[in-house]
XYZ file of C-alpha atoms in Angstrom:
198
model
C -8.192 -10.161 -16.470
C -9.692 -7.976 -13.767
C -7.418 -5.266 -12.423
C -8.261 -4.184 -8.869
C -6.740 -1.302 -6.938
C -6.825 -1.991 -3.184
C -6.105 0.839 -0.784
C -6.788 2.093 2.713
C -5.166 4.319 5.279
C -2.433 3.048 7.544
C -3.983 0.827 10.216
C -7.155 0.205 8.188
C -6.505 -3.526 7.704
C -5.681 -3.338 4.001
C -2.907 -5.924 4.293
C -5.283 -8.397 5.910
C -7.775 -7.834 3.082
C -4.991 -8.463 0.541
C -4.139 -11.717 2.352
C -7.788 -12.792 2.210
C -7.982 -11.966 -1.508
C -4.867 -14.098 -2.040
C -6.576 -16.988 -0.232
C -9.477 -16.625 -2.681
C -7.055 -16.962 -5.598
C -6.152 -13.387 -6.493
C -2.693 -12.478 -7.734
C -1.415 -9.832 -5.316
C 0.916 -7.103 -6.531
C 2.110 -5.504 -3.285
C 3.438 -1.978 -3.841
C 5.061 -1.836 -0.385
C 6.939 -5.088 -0.963
C 8.040 -3.885 -4.388
C 9.093 -0.536 -2.895
C 11.454 -2.456 -0.594
C 12.705 -4.639 -3.442
C 13.630 -1.700 -5.711
C 15.897 -0.152 -3.040
C 17.845 -3.264 -2.078
C 21.643 -2.895 -1.995
C 23.099 -2.673 -5.482
C 19.934 -1.334 -7.107
C 19.677 1.929 -9.044
C 16.873 2.893 -6.633
C 19.114 2.784 -3.583
C 21.875 4.662 -5.421
C 19.405 7.428 -6.328
C 18.203 7.698 -2.715
C 21.779 8.032 -1.456
C 22.437 10.701 -4.101
C 19.384 12.623 -2.894
C 19.532 12.133 0.882
C 23.170 11.262 1.603
C 24.920 8.185 2.967
C 23.453 8.791 6.439
C 20.287 6.992 5.251
C 22.272 3.750 5.037
C 22.868 1.205 7.777
C 26.368 -0.044 8.535
C 25.916 -2.947 6.117
C 24.836 -0.708 3.232
C 21.084 -1.270 3.443
C 18.478 1.471 3.536
C 17.888 2.723 7.082
C 14.110 2.962 6.784
C 13.377 4.547 10.174
C 15.955 7.267 9.543
C 14.638 7.962 6.049
C 11.042 7.925 7.333
C 11.924 10.482 10.000
C 13.327 12.745 7.276
C 10.432 12.498 4.838
C 7.318 12.283 6.998
C 8.022 15.660 8.574
C 8.915 17.402 5.299
C 6.585 17.290 2.269
C 9.349 18.411 -0.119
C 11.653 15.594 0.971
C 8.753 13.133 0.707
C 8.095 14.347 -2.838
C 11.770 13.826 -3.706
C 11.683 10.274 -2.337
C 8.459 9.474 -4.180
C 9.936 10.764 -7.442
C 12.663 8.128 -7.095
C 10.678 5.153 -5.818
C 7.254 5.439 -7.475
C 8.376 5.056 -11.121
C 10.405 1.979 -10.153
C 7.429 0.487 -8.305
C 5.150 1.235 -11.278
C 7.508 -0.470 -13.701
C 7.855 -3.619 -11.559
C 4.088 -3.725 -10.883
C 3.406 -3.631 -14.630
C 5.846 -6.526 -15.156
C 4.094 -8.639 -12.497
C 0.656 -7.824 -13.898
C 1.773 -8.778 -17.398
C 3.117 -12.116 -16.116
C -0.174 -12.816 -14.303
C -2.194 -12.054 -17.452
C 0.039 -14.342 -19.541
C -0.332 -17.162 -16.992
C -4.128 -16.760 -16.756
C -6.072 -14.370 -18.989
C -8.964 -14.513 -16.457
C -6.794 -13.662 -13.447
C -7.957 -11.227 -10.806
C -4.911 -9.066 -10.108
C -5.174 -7.075 -6.890
C -2.743 -4.178 -6.683
C -2.187 -3.416 -2.979
C -1.363 0.305 -3.222
C -1.236 2.365 -0.009
C -0.824 5.671 -1.891
C -3.347 4.997 -4.659
C -5.337 8.163 -3.902
C -2.340 10.386 -3.190
C -0.811 9.493 -6.557
C -4.051 9.751 -8.562
C -3.912 6.098 -9.633
C -7.623 5.186 -9.385
C -8.209 5.470 -13.176
C -5.647 2.686 -13.769
C -7.942 0.030 -12.264
C -11.182 -1.642 -13.303
C -12.359 -1.529 -9.687
C -11.056 0.375 -6.658
C -11.594 -1.289 -3.276
C -11.098 0.920 -0.222
C -10.644 -0.615 3.227
C -12.155 1.900 5.611
C -11.872 2.286 9.379
C -12.470 5.221 11.670
C -9.478 7.400 12.521
C -9.673 6.389 16.206
C -9.744 2.696 15.268
C -6.705 3.066 13.028
C -4.787 5.002 15.685
C -5.593 2.360 18.293
C -4.363 -0.442 16.000
C -1.125 1.375 15.214
C -0.350 2.097 18.866
C -1.673 -1.074 20.495
C -0.922 -3.707 17.850
C 2.141 -2.308 16.078
C 3.699 -0.446 19.005
C 3.912 2.811 17.054
C 4.351 5.987 19.076
C 1.007 7.858 19.085
C 2.487 11.106 17.746
C 4.324 9.256 14.971
C 1.139 7.359 14.122
C -0.818 10.616 13.867
C 1.899 12.133 11.653
C 1.834 9.141 9.314
C -1.940 9.243 9.120
C -1.859 12.994 8.417
C 0.673 12.458 5.602
C -1.811 10.234 3.751
C -5.009 11.103 1.907
C -8.008 11.799 4.106
C -10.669 9.205 4.712
C -13.078 11.295 2.597
C -10.609 11.436 -0.318
C -10.230 7.652 -0.279
C -13.974 7.043 -0.110
C -14.512 9.428 -3.036
C -12.597 7.104 -5.422
C -14.036 3.832 -4.087
C -16.089 1.514 -6.252
C -16.347 -0.872 -3.292
C -15.872 -0.030 0.394
C -14.936 -2.619 3.010
C -15.902 -1.366 6.462
C -13.230 -2.709 8.807
C -14.249 -1.127 12.093
C -15.431 -4.450 13.468
C -13.746 -7.704 14.455
C -11.560 -9.679 12.067
C -14.214 -12.408 11.871
C -16.452 -10.054 9.854
C -13.770 -9.375 7.268
C -13.420 -12.761 5.544
C -17.110 -13.105 4.538
C -17.091 -9.567 3.090
C -13.926 -10.251 1.066
C -15.396 -13.524 -0.225
C -18.562 -11.657 -1.290
C -16.469 -9.098 -3.199
C -14.366 -11.881 -4.720
C -17.513 -13.514 -6.072
C -18.574 -10.156 -7.589
C -15.159 -9.690 -9.210
C -15.178 -13.209 -10.633
C -18.780 -12.888 -11.852
């Protein structure tokens, strides 16, 4: 089994790279998806968040109000640390379960862990190979505002809350430059896939 850590700043195109790896045959372990799963209604994760942040972070139907929670934590590093202390261990545990299942199903599997906060949480040593999707700050900001409809100030705040571009590049074994058009991305991912499989 090959264990790959895939990361990139918000707006870098990391999710598209993960999708392309999946098309190649990789098993994707998506930390963001798992982070949503572990705070569904009725989970210990959601109960711990309510204990920490109060019932005002819930919607009327008892689900996590993500925009409200995001507004609380992105502006306050201490609150963000408190949230991460709840969610990250749960995500790590579920990720390990999925990786174990992939290895049991196929000992030669390529398991790509899609981890937005890989650098911030010092997780690079956990992987055989770290792939960083890189794009210029201006490119990422443009994508967030133009394609996702994110407010420019909110986009800048989210980008500032993550590791710097230099910090991500410092842990990279492989860098995917995603400043260009989408059409250039698939051949690069296929090339990396062939390296990983070789």
